[in-house]
mmCIF file of C-alpha atoms in Angstrom:
data_model
loop_
_atom_site.group_PDB
_atom_site.id
_atom_site.type_symbol
_atom_site.label_atom_id
_atom_site.label_comp_id
_atom_site.label_asym_id
_atom_site.label_seq_id
_atom_site.Cartn_x
_atom_site.Cartn_y
_atom_site.Cartn_z
ATOM 1 C CA MET V 1 15.330 -2.910 -56.619
ATOM 2 C CA THR V 2 12.740 -1.403 -54.316
ATOM 3 C CA ALA V 3 13.065 -2.243 -50.654
ATOM 4 C CA ILE V 4 10.070 -4.017 -49.253
ATOM 5 C CA SER V 5 7.959 -1.781 -47.011
ATOM 6 C CA ASP V 6 7.324 -2.323 -43.317
ATOM 7 C CA GLN V 7 3.663 -2.946 -43.989
ATOM 8 C CA GLU V 8 4.486 -5.649 -46.517
ATOM 9 C CA LEU V 9 6.825 -7.301 -44.030
ATOM 10 C CA VAL V 10 4.089 -7.268 -41.428
ATOM 11 C CA GLU V 11 1.667 -8.825 -43.909
ATOM 12 C CA GLN V 12 4.149 -11.528 -44.810
ATOM 13 C CA PHE V 13 4.746 -12.323 -41.166
ATOM 14 C CA ARG V 14 1.017 -12.542 -40.583
ATOM 15 C CA GLN V 15 0.880 -15.087 -43.370
ATOM 16 C CA GLY V 16 3.429 -17.191 -41.529
ATOM 17 C CA ARG V 17 6.641 -16.195 -43.273
ATOM 18 C CA GLU V 18 9.223 -16.134 -40.503
ATOM 19 C CA PRO V 19 11.985 -14.489 -42.579
ATOM 20 C CA ALA V 20 9.826 -11.373 -42.698
ATOM 21 C CA PHE V 21 10.162 -10.984 -38.966
ATOM 22 C CA ASN V 22 13.891 -11.509 -39.179
ATOM 23 C CA GLU V 23 13.991 -8.662 -41.684
ATOM 24 C CA ILE V 24 12.070 -6.438 -39.275
ATOM 25 C CA VAL V 25 14.605 -7.231 -36.552
ATOM 26 C CA LEU V 26 17.508 -6.463 -38.858
ATOM 27 C CA ARG V 27 15.882 -3.225 -39.908
ATOM 28 C CA TYR V 28 15.190 -1.863 -36.434
ATOM 29 C CA GLN V 29 17.444 -3.638 -33.969
ATOM 30 C CA GLU V 30 20.062 -0.890 -33.807
ATOM 31 C CA ARG V 31 17.596 1.939 -33.387
ATOM 32 C CA ILE V 32 15.689 0.046 -30.714
ATOM 33 C CA TYR V 33 18.892 -0.970 -28.991
ATOM 34 C CA TRP V 34 20.108 2.601 -28.710
ATOM 35 C CA VAL V 35 16.822 3.863 -27.350
ATOM 36 C CA VAL V 36 16.825 1.155 -24.706
ATOM 37 C CA ARG V 37 20.513 1.598 -23.988
ATOM 38 C CA ARG V 38 20.028 5.329 -23.409
ATOM 39 C CA PHE V 39 17.329 4.512 -20.905
ATOM 40 C CA LEU V 40 19.149 1.779 -19.027
ATOM 41 C CA ASN V 41 22.745 2.844 -19.490
ATOM 42 C CA ASP V 42 23.945 -0.741 -19.361
ATOM 43 C CA HIS V 43 24.569 -3.135 -22.227
ATOM 44 C CA ASP V 44 23.426 -6.361 -20.559
ATOM 45 C CA ASP V 45 20.205 -4.813 -19.306
ATOM 46 C CA ALA V 46 19.600 -3.248 -22.710
ATOM 47 C CA ASP V 47 20.259 -6.575 -24.437
ATOM 48 C CA ASP V 48 17.574 -8.297 -22.358
ATOM 49 C CA VAL V 49 15.050 -5.559 -22.991
ATOM 50 C CA VAL V 50 15.753 -5.373 -26.739
ATOM 51 C CA GLN V 51 15.130 -9.096 -27.068
ATOM 52 C CA ASP V 52 11.922 -8.712 -25.105
ATOM 53 C CA VAL V 53 10.837 -5.826 -27.341
ATOM 54 C CA PHE V 54 11.057 -7.947 -30.461
ATOM 55 C CA ILE V 55 9.550 -11.007 -28.808
ATOM 56 C CA LYS V 56 6.638 -8.936 -27.624
ATOM 57 C CA ALA V 57 6.360 -7.409 -31.081
ATOM 58 C CA ALA V 58 6.282 -10.850 -32.711
ATOM 59 C CA ARG V 59 3.595 -11.966 -30.306
ATOM 60 C CA ASN V 60 1.420 -8.960 -31.019
ATOM 61 C CA LEU V 61 2.247 -8.249 -34.629
ATOM 62 C CA ARG V 62 -0.743 -10.185 -35.904
ATOM 63 C CA GLY V 63 -2.935 -7.688 -34.069
ATOM 64 C CA PHE V 64 -0.938 -4.667 -35.298
ATOM 65 C CA ARG V 65 -3.487 -2.543 -37.131
ATOM 66 C CA GLY V 66 -1.072 -0.215 -38.840
ATOM 67 C CA ASP V 67 -2.635 2.919 -37.393
ATOM 68 C CA SER V 68 0.871 4.078 -36.597
ATOM 69 C CA SER V 69 4.072 3.244 -38.389
ATOM 70 C CA LEU V 70 5.885 0.056 -37.414
ATOM 71 C CA TYR V 71 8.862 1.859 -35.949
ATOM 72 C CA THR V 72 6.610 4.125 -33.874
ATOM 73 C CA TRP V 73 4.921 1.021 -32.547
ATOM 74 C CA LEU V 74 8.275 -0.641 -31.797
ATOM 75 C CA TYR V 75 9.522 2.527 -30.096
ATOM 76 C CA ARG V 76 6.434 2.534 -27.897
ATOM 77 C CA ILE V 77 7.096 -1.042 -26.821
ATOM 78 C CA ALA V 78 10.758 -0.197 -26.234
ATOM 79 C CA VAL V 79 9.919 2.838 -24.098
ATOM 80 C CA ASN V 80 7.385 0.909 -22.012
ATOM 81 C CA LEU V 81 9.664 -2.054 -21.419
ATOM 82 C CA SER V 82 12.598 0.235 -20.629
ATOM 83 C CA LEU V 83 10.610 2.155 -18.033
ATOM 84 C CA ASN V 84 9.436 -1.153 -16.541
ATOM 85 C CA ALA V 85 13.021 -2.372 -16.391
ATOM 86 C CA ILE V 86 14.078 0.825 -14.625
ATOM 87 C CA ARG V 87 11.342 0.376 -12.024
ATOM 88 C CA ARG V 88 12.272 -3.256 -11.466
ATOM 89 C CA LYS V 89 15.914 -2.359 -11.151
ATOM 90 C CA ARG V 90 15.213 0.359 -8.614
ATOM 91 C CA VAL V 91 13.195 -2.043 -6.472
ATOM 92 C CA ALA V 92 15.832 -4.759 -6.761
ATOM 93 C CA ASP V 93 18.664 -2.347 -5.976
ATOM 94 C CA PHE V 94 16.793 -1.072 -2.967
ATOM 95 C CA PHE V 95 16.884 -4.533 -1.417
ATOM 96 C CA ARG V 96 20.157 -5.772 -2.868
ATOM 97 C CA LEU V 97 22.634 -3.561 -1.100
ATOM 98 C CA ASP V 98 25.682 -5.577 -2.060
ATOM 99 C CA ASP V 99 25.103 -5.050 -5.780
ATOM 100 C CA ILE V 100 24.784 -1.271 -5.654
ATOM 101 C CA GLY V 101 27.481 0.313 -7.687
ATOM 102 C CA ASP V 102 26.999 -2.012 -10.608
ATOM 103 C CA ILE V 103 24.525 0.419 -12.113
ATOM 104 C CA ALA V 104 26.987 3.077 -13.046
ATOM 105 C CA SER V 105 30.063 0.974 -13.435
ATOM 106 C CA HIS V 106 29.295 -0.957 -16.615
ATOM 107 C CA ASP V 107 29.658 1.883 -19.039
ATOM 108 C CA ASP V 108 32.837 3.163 -17.529
ATOM 109 C CA ILE V 109 34.761 0.175 -18.700
ATOM 110 C CA GLY V 110 35.056 -0.497 -22.389
ATOM 111 C CA PRO V 111 35.321 -3.991 -23.851
ATOM 112 C CA ASP V 112 39.090 -3.876 -23.539
ATOM 113 C CA GLY V 113 38.908 -2.715 -19.922
ATOM 114 C CA ARG V 114 39.973 0.816 -20.804
ATOM 115 C CA VAL V 115 38.277 3.662 -18.992
ATOM 116 C CA GLU V 116 36.476 5.758 -21.550
ATOM 117 C CA ALA V 117 37.570 9.336 -21.689
ATOM 118 C CA ASP V 118 34.245 10.884 -22.561
ATOM 119 C CA GLU V 119 33.413 12.493 -19.232
ATOM 120 C CA GLN V 120 30.914 14.904 -20.670
ATOM 121 C CA ARG V 121 28.863 12.103 -22.223
ATOM 122 C CA GLN V 122 28.812 10.233 -18.934
ATOM 123 C CA LEU V 123 27.836 13.373 -17.046
ATOM 124 C CA ILE V 124 24.886 13.865 -19.371
ATOM 125 C CA GLU V 125 23.895 10.222 -19.093
ATOM 126 C CA SER V 126 24.025 10.253 -15.324
ATOM 127 C CA ALA V 127 21.993 13.474 -15.237
ATOM 128 C CA ALA V 128 19.418 11.954 -17.571
ATOM 129 C CA GLN V 129 19.032 9.036 -15.193
ATOM 130 C CA GLN V 130 17.875 11.424 -12.490
ATOM 131 C CA LEU V 131 15.056 12.805 -14.605
ATOM 132 C CA PRO V 132 11.439 11.842 -13.970
ATOM 133 C CA PRO V 133 10.178 9.175 -16.402
ATOM 134 C CA LYS V 134 8.322 11.492 -18.776
ATOM 135 C CA GLN V 135 11.182 13.979 -19.081
ATOM 136 C CA ARG V 136 13.672 11.174 -19.389
ATOM 137 C CA THR V 137 11.664 9.585 -22.178
ATOM 138 C CA VAL V 138 11.394 12.814 -24.128
ATOM 139 C CA PHE V 139 15.056 13.541 -23.513
ATOM 140 C CA VAL V 140 16.150 10.159 -24.863
ATOM 141 C CA LEU V 141 13.913 10.278 -27.911
ATOM 142 C CA ARG V 142 14.650 13.884 -28.804
ATOM 143 C CA TYR V 143 18.208 14.521 -27.670
ATOM 144 C CA TYR V 144 19.723 11.196 -28.627
ATOM 145 C CA GLU V 145 17.358 9.744 -31.180
ATOM 146 C CA ASP V 146 16.525 12.929 -33.027
ATOM 147 C CA LEU V 147 12.846 12.108 -33.251
ATOM 148 C CA SER V 148 10.563 15.012 -34.018
ATOM 149 C CA TYR V 149 8.070 16.218 -31.444
ATOM 150 C CA GLU V 150 5.306 14.891 -33.674
ATOM 151 C CA GLU V 151 6.842 11.416 -33.722
ATOM 152 C CA ILE V 152 7.344 11.418 -29.970
ATOM 153 C CA ALA V 153 3.784 12.595 -29.470
ATOM 154 C CA GLU V 154 2.593 9.629 -31.503
ATOM 155 C CA ILE V 155 4.728 7.201 -29.511
ATOM 156 C CA LEU V 156 3.696 8.537 -26.124
ATOM 157 C CA HIS V 157 0.125 9.488 -27.048
ATOM 158 C CA THR V 158 0.582 13.016 -25.783
ATOM 159 C CA SER V 159 0.511 16.574 -27.052
ATOM 160 C CA VAL V 160 3.385 18.303 -28.809
ATOM 161 C CA GLY V 161 3.076 21.322 -26.510
ATOM 162 C CA GLY V 162 3.507 19.198 -23.414
ATOM 163 C CA LEU V 163 6.489 17.447 -24.951
ATOM 164 C CA LYS V 164 8.221 20.723 -25.734
ATOM 165 C CA ALA V 165 7.813 21.822 -22.140
ATOM 166 C CA ASN V 166 9.047 18.469 -20.874
ATOM 167 C CA PHE V 167 12.051 18.532 -23.153
ATOM 168 C CA PHE V 168 12.929 22.082 -22.222
ATOM 169 C CA HIS V 169 12.785 21.242 -18.496
ATOM 170 C CA ALA V 170 14.801 18.083 -19.066
ATOM 171 C CA ILE V 171 17.473 19.951 -21.002
ATOM 172 C CA ARG V 172 17.711 22.656 -18.345
ATOM 173 C CA LYS V 173 18.054 20.105 -15.548
ATOM 174 C CA VAL V 174 20.705 18.126 -17.377
ATOM 175 C CA ALA V 175 22.583 21.309 -18.263
ATOM 176 C CA GLU V 176 22.480 22.471 -14.650
ATOM 177 C CA HIS V 177 23.792 19.103 -13.498
ATOM 178 C CA VAL V 178 26.656 19.272 -15.982
ATOM 179 C CA LYS V 179 27.497 22.847 -14.976
ATOM 180 C CA ARG V 180 27.407 21.912 -11.295
ATOM 181 C CA GLN V 181 29.713 18.969 -11.872
ATOM 182 C CA HIS V 182 32.132 21.128 -13.801
ATOM 183 C CA GLY V 183 31.987 23.681 -11.002
ATOM 184 C CA THR V 184 32.910 21.135 -8.348
ATOM 185 C CA ARG V 185 36.068 19.998 -10.173
ATOM 186 C CA MET M 1 10.648 42.024 -23.744
ATOM 187 C CA GLU M 2 8.355 39.765 -25.730
ATOM 188 C CA HIS M 3 9.808 36.291 -25.830
ATOM 189 C CA VAL M 4 9.456 34.529 -29.125
ATOM 190 C CA ASP M 5 8.179 30.971 -29.092
ATOM 191 C CA ILE M 6 11.583 29.411 -29.393
ATOM 192 C CA ASP M 7 12.890 25.894 -29.532
ATOM 193 C CA LEU M 8 16.250 26.491 -27.880
ATOM 194 C CA PRO M 9 17.234 22.800 -27.875
ATOM 195 C CA GLY M 10 16.608 22.824 -31.605
ATOM 196 C CA LEU M 11 19.556 25.195 -31.959
ATOM 197 C CA PHE M 12 22.144 22.647 -30.977
ATOM 198 C CA ARG M 13 20.302 19.888 -32.785
ATOM 199 C CA ASP M 14 20.802 21.720 -36.071
ATOM 200 C CA ASP M 15 17.403 20.704 -37.284
ATOM 201 C CA LEU M 16 15.756 24.112 -37.317
ATOM 202 C CA PRO M 17 14.856 25.787 -40.580
ATOM 203 C CA GLN M 18 17.228 28.609 -41.446
ATOM 204 C CA GLU M 19 14.564 31.280 -40.925
ATOM 205 C CA GLU M 20 13.676 29.967 -37.510
ATOM 206 C CA ARG M 21 17.335 29.807 -36.527
ATOM 207 C CA GLU M 22 17.886 33.404 -37.540
ATOM 208 C CA ARG M 23 14.761 34.521 -35.723
ATOM 209 C CA ILE M 24 15.949 32.856 -32.495
ATOM 210 C CA GLU M 25 19.459 34.266 -32.862
ATOM 211 C CA ARG M 26 18.074 37.777 -33.289
ATOM 212 C CA HIS M 27 16.027 37.287 -30.128
ATOM 213 C CA LEU M 28 18.989 35.946 -28.157
ATOM 214 C CA ALA M 29 21.035 38.984 -29.110
ATOM 215 C CA VAL M 30 18.646 41.260 -27.260
ATOM 216 C CA CYS M 31 17.214 39.030 -24.502
ATOM 217 C CA PRO M 32 19.603 38.302 -21.603
ATOM 218 C CA SER M 33 17.153 35.854 -20.023
ATOM 219 C CA CYS M 34 16.855 33.600 -23.064
ATOM 220 C CA ARG M 35 20.561 34.005 -23.768
ATOM 221 C CA GLY M 36 21.351 32.719 -20.282
ATOM 222 C CA ALA M 37 19.152 29.705 -20.848
ATOM 223 C CA TRP M 38 20.764 29.089 -24.206
ATOM 224 C CA GLU M 39 24.265 29.249 -22.745
ATOM 225 C CA ASP M 40 23.281 26.507 -20.307
ATOM 226 C CA ILE M 41 21.681 24.413 -22.964
ATOM 227 C CA ALA M 42 24.532 24.863 -25.413
ATOM 228 C CA LEU M 43 26.667 22.823 -23.025
ATOM 229 C CA LEU M 44 24.775 19.776 -24.199
ATOM 230 C CA GLY M 45 25.390 20.343 -27.872
ATOM 231 C CA GLY M 46 28.507 19.277 -29.664
ATOM 232 C CA PRO M 47 29.931 15.872 -30.439
ATOM 233 C CA GLN M 48 29.029 14.165 -27.164
ATOM 234 C CA ARG M 49 25.415 14.051 -28.266
ATOM 235 C CA ARG M 50 26.405 11.707 -31.069
ATOM 236 C CA ARG M 51 28.928 9.720 -29.084
ATOM 237 C CA ARG M 52 27.763 6.293 -28.047
ATOM 238 C CA PRO M 53 29.005 3.958 -25.369
ATOM 239 C CA ALA M 54 30.740 0.763 -26.374
ATOM 240 C CA VAL M 55 28.888 -2.277 -27.670
ATOM 241 C CA PRO M 56 30.523 -5.729 -27.724
ATOM 242 C CA ASP M 57 31.906 -6.706 -31.129
ATOM 243 C CA GLY M 58 29.472 -8.649 -33.283
ATOM 244 C CA TYR M 59 26.548 -7.908 -31.003
ATOM 245 C CA PHE M 60 24.154 -6.754 -33.699
ATOM 246 C CA ALA M 61 25.135 -9.582 -36.035
ATOM 247 C CA ALA M 62 24.198 -12.123 -33.378
ATOM 248 C CA LEU M 63 21.087 -10.401 -32.076
ATOM 249 C CA PRO M 64 18.528 -11.710 -34.633
ATOM 250 C CA SER M 65 19.443 -15.335 -33.960
ATOM 251 C CA LYS M 66 19.298 -14.718 -30.195
ATOM 252 C CA ILE M 67 15.829 -13.277 -30.574
ATOM 253 C CA MET M 68 14.745 -16.168 -32.793
ATOM 254 C CA GLU M 69 16.108 -18.665 -30.273
ATOM 255 C CA LYS M 70 14.304 -16.970 -27.415
ATOM 256 C CA ARG M 71 11.083 -16.899 -29.400
ATOM 257 C CA LEU M 72 11.243 -20.569 -30.259
ATOM 258 C CA HIS M 73 12.411 -21.695 -26.842
ATOM 259 C CA PRO M 74 11.089 -19.188 -24.338
ATOM 260 C CA VAL M 75 12.633 -19.442 -20.932
ATOM 261 C CA ARG M 76 9.964 -19.717 -18.320
ATOM 262 C CA THR M 77 10.187 -16.678 -16.118
ATOM 263 C CA ASN M 78 11.474 -17.644 -12.736
ATOM 264 C CA TRP M 79 9.197 -15.472 -10.641
ATOM 265 C CA VAL M 80 10.531 -16.982 -7.428
ATOM 266 C CA ARG M 81 14.015 -15.654 -8.067
ATOM 267 C CA PRO M 82 13.335 -11.953 -7.332
ATOM 268 C CA PHE M 83 11.729 -12.894 -4.020
ATOM 269 C CA PHE M 84 14.714 -15.079 -3.193
ATOM 270 C CA ASP M 85 17.043 -12.216 -4.033
ATOM 271 C CA ILE M 86 15.110 -9.943 -1.717
ATOM 272 C CA LEU M 87 15.042 -12.473 1.120
ATOM 273 C CA ARG M 88 18.621 -13.594 0.640
ATOM 274 C CA PRO M 89 20.112 -11.233 3.241
ATOM 275 C CA ALA M 90 17.657 -12.595 5.817
ATOM 276 C CA ILE M 91 18.713 -16.233 5.393
ATOM 277 C CA PRO M 92 21.730 -16.111 7.775
ATOM 278 C CA LEU M 93 19.582 -14.303 10.341
ATOM 279 C CA ALA M 94 16.863 -16.940 10.071
ATOM 280 C CA ALA M 95 19.427 -19.733 10.398
ATOM 281 C CA GLY M 96 20.888 -18.054 13.486
ATOM 282 C CA ALA M 97 17.439 -17.673 15.000
ATOM 283 C CA LEU M 98 16.718 -21.355 14.415
ATOM 284 C CA VAL M 99 19.957 -22.356 16.147
ATOM 285 C CA ILE M 100 19.125 -20.121 19.131
ATOM 286 C CA ILE M 101 15.604 -21.541 19.361
ATOM 287 C CA PHE M 102 17.018 -25.073 19.240
ATOM 288 C CA LEU M 103 19.535 -24.303 21.991
ATOM 289 C CA VAL M 104 16.939 -22.632 24.218
ATOM 290 C CA ARG M 105 14.501 -25.480 23.747
ATOM 291 C CA SER M 106 17.106 -28.102 24.528
ATOM 292 C CA ALA M 107 18.011 -26.261 27.750
ATOM 293 C CA VAL M 108 14.418 -26.355 29.004
ATOM 294 C CA PRO M 109 13.319 -29.710 30.535
ATOM 295 C CA PRO M 110 10.646 -31.404 28.506
ATOM 296 C CA PRO M 111 7.125 -31.073 29.804
ATOM 297 C CA VAL M 112 5.143 -34.049 30.962
ATOM 298 C CA THR M 113 3.751 -35.441 27.790
ATOM 299 C CA THR M 114 1.304 -38.058 26.787
ATOM 300 C CA ASP M 115 4.239 -40.332 25.942
ATOM 301 C CA ARG M 116 5.650 -39.956 29.384
ATOM 302 C CA LEU M 117 2.347 -40.735 30.947
ATOM 303 C CA ALA M 118 1.997 -43.724 28.655
ATOM 304 C CA VAL M 119 -1.668 -43.214 28.464
ATOM 305 C CA GLY M 120 -3.649 -45.522 26.251
ATOM 306 C CA ALA M 121 -5.591 -42.689 24.723
ATOM 307 C CA ASN M 122 -8.132 -44.987 23.205
ATOM 308 C CA GLU M 123 -8.754 -46.870 26.383
ATOM 309 C CA ALA M 124 -11.483 -44.753 27.760
ATOM 310 C CA VAL M 125 -12.181 -47.173 30.539
ATOM 311 C CA ASP M 126 -8.751 -46.581 32.017
ATOM 312 C CA TYR M 127 -8.949 -42.875 31.609
ATOM 313 C CA LEU M 128 -8.402 -41.262 34.961
ATOM 314 C CA GLY M 129 -9.344 -44.580 36.441
ATOM 315 C CA PHE M 130 -12.985 -44.153 35.588
ATOM 316 C CA ASP M 131 -15.330 -45.887 33.265
ATOM 317 C CA LEU M 132 -17.027 -43.224 31.252
ATOM 318 C CA ALA M 133 -20.219 -45.170 31.373
ATOM 319 C CA GLU M 134 -20.283 -44.866 35.132
ATOM 320 C CA LEU M 135 -19.672 -41.147 35.208
ATOM 321 C CA SER M 136 -22.470 -38.718 35.535
ATOM 322 C CA SER M 137 -23.383 -37.002 32.289
ATOM 323 C CA ASP M 138 -21.974 -33.661 33.539
ATOM 324 C CA LEU M 139 -18.612 -35.151 34.309
ATOM 325 C CA ALA M 140 -18.631 -37.172 31.076
ATOM 326 C CA GLN M 141 -18.965 -33.935 29.163
ATOM 327 C CA VAL M 142 -15.803 -32.752 30.847
ATOM 328 C CA VAL M 143 -13.860 -35.970 30.428
ATOM 329 C CA GLU M 144 -14.771 -36.946 26.876
ATOM 330 C CA PRO M 145 -12.890 -34.090 25.223
ATOM 331 C CA LEU M 146 -9.867 -35.031 27.271
ATOM 332 C CA LEU M 147 -9.283 -38.082 25.111
ATOM 333 C CA SER M 148 -7.546 -36.085 22.417
ATOM 334 C CA ASP M 149 -3.740 -35.857 22.333
ATOM 335 C CA ARG M 150 -3.924 -32.152 22.977
ATOM 336 C CA ALA M 151 -6.038 -32.740 26.006
ATOM 337 C CA LEU M 152 -3.662 -35.366 27.317
ATOM 338 C CA ALA M 153 -0.783 -32.920 27.109
ATOM 339 C CA SER M 154 -2.945 -30.587 29.132
ATOM 340 C CA ILE M 155 -3.428 -33.291 31.713
ATOM 341 C CA GLY M 156 0.322 -33.602 31.880
ATOM 342 C CA ARG M 157 0.601 -29.952 32.837
ATOM 343 C CA ASP M 158 -2.092 -30.363 35.466
ATOM 344 C CA LEU M 159 -0.226 -33.266 36.951
ATOM 345 C CA GLN M 160 2.864 -31.083 37.130
ATOM 346 C CA GLU M 161 0.916 -28.456 38.997
ATOM 347 C CA THR M 162 -0.222 -31.061 41.493
ATOM 348 C CA GLY M 163 3.373 -32.008 42.194
ATOM 349 C CA LEU M 164 3.521 -35.174 40.142
ATOM 350 C CA GLU M 165 5.991 -34.038 37.550
ATOM 351 C CA ASP M 166 8.572 -36.691 38.367
ATOM 352 C CA LEU M 167 6.426 -39.576 37.332
ATOM 353 C CA GLU M 168 7.948 -42.614 35.794
ATOM 354 C CA PRO M 169 6.191 -43.941 32.711
ATOM 355 C CA THR M 170 2.852 -45.075 33.897
ATOM 356 C CA THR M 171 -0.801 -44.901 33.066
ATOM 357 C CA VAL M 172 -3.107 -42.217 34.269
ATOM 358 C CA SER M 173 -5.068 -44.884 36.085
ATOM 359 C CA GLU M 174 -2.024 -45.774 38.096
ATOM 360 C CA VAL M 175 -1.346 -42.145 38.833
ATOM 361 C CA VAL M 176 -4.850 -41.442 39.919
ATOM 362 C CA ALA M 177 -4.908 -44.541 42.031
ATOM 363 C CA ASP M 178 -2.126 -43.042 44.118
ATOM 364 C CA LEU M 179 -3.960 -39.811 44.702
ATOM 365 C CA ASP M 180 -5.986 -39.285 47.772
ATOM 366 C CA GLU M 181 -9.547 -38.066 47.462
ATOM 367 C CA SER M 182 -8.783 -34.368 47.747
ATOM 368 C CA GLU M 183 -6.000 -34.593 45.169
ATOM 369 C CA THR M 184 -8.314 -36.414 42.769
ATOM 370 C CA ASP M 185 -10.982 -33.781 43.310
ATOM 371 C CA GLU M 186 -8.416 -31.056 42.708
ATOM 372 C CA LEU M 187 -7.249 -32.695 39.519
ATOM 373 C CA ILE M 188 -10.768 -33.142 38.200
ATOM 374 C CA SER M 189 -11.602 -29.608 39.227
ATOM 375 C CA LYS M 190 -8.619 -28.242 37.297
ATOM 376 C CA LEU M 191 -9.531 -30.314 34.278
ATOM 377 C CA SER M 192 -13.116 -29.144 34.445
ATOM 378 C CA GLU M 193 -12.176 -25.477 34.406
ATOM 379 C CA ARG M 194 -9.672 -25.708 31.630
ATOM 380 C CA VAL M 195 -10.620 -24.773 28.134
ATOM 381 C CA ILE M 196 -8.868 -27.444 26.207
ATOM 382 C CA LEU M 197 -10.445 -27.793 22.790
#
């Protein structure tokens, strides 16, 4: 049995078939979640944004022209909403002094309350959080999500050459941060 | 040393074509600068790139229905909440300031007010003991605006300045009746000069 294509799902949804949208969610929820999670580094924040990504997608899907692939389009929404969430969080944290510290603490504790042992992963994540938005975006999409430069260029509407430079700078900065942290221990 | 156009991060991502990988490795063998960069970058390779933080059990199974629920019953965004969050630290300060203002105000004796003077504000005839109709037009222009509540409070302050602050409830007519001519002139003079409206 041939799996139904993204474009067919979009068409079905446009014709009012709700299950088609549910299928789109099932198909992409994990990929979108992990992109958003890598940006926000917190499950609850990521959960909110992922829901918003699909709600926004549903609202705009009727106007989706299919110039890009569906997942590229979803990634673009996810990146934009994640960057917005980061900005909002920074503003809120600036004023809400008593809640500072929550940002980094969520991932340290697993569901069973155990402190995760993966220090290197956390070092990389914390370094990635310090990157400027463009470098951070490229870093997340390339380093974690394994997207090609061409795919990222399509998502961000930018050139492959610029992305390579951004990714290289991002990687160097993260690597330097990790080395520095190792050096101070 | 001519640097090849290399995708160093691609090395640890294992997604480079074999030829490209070999070309980069040959270059690294002879180029200390690129090798140094690669040694830094190689730190980020390995299993941690694939390792993911924890996700609550059953999260992805429940996500589609959560999204559907939110689509069908959107929660109206509470745009007031972020402002409240920002202002929240200031609430105790504002409450303290209000208490201080209340205490300071209660310590200061109340000014002579229209209530205290018991002026019938609408009774123009009694106002300052004069009938407006009998006043000259110049003086009427001064006195007419004084019929407002704000103006009457102003009169109260003028009476204080003329030493009549301890008045018992009375009408302005009664007050003025007790003034001698010079005091009346002084009062009218003060009222005339004051910008009250």
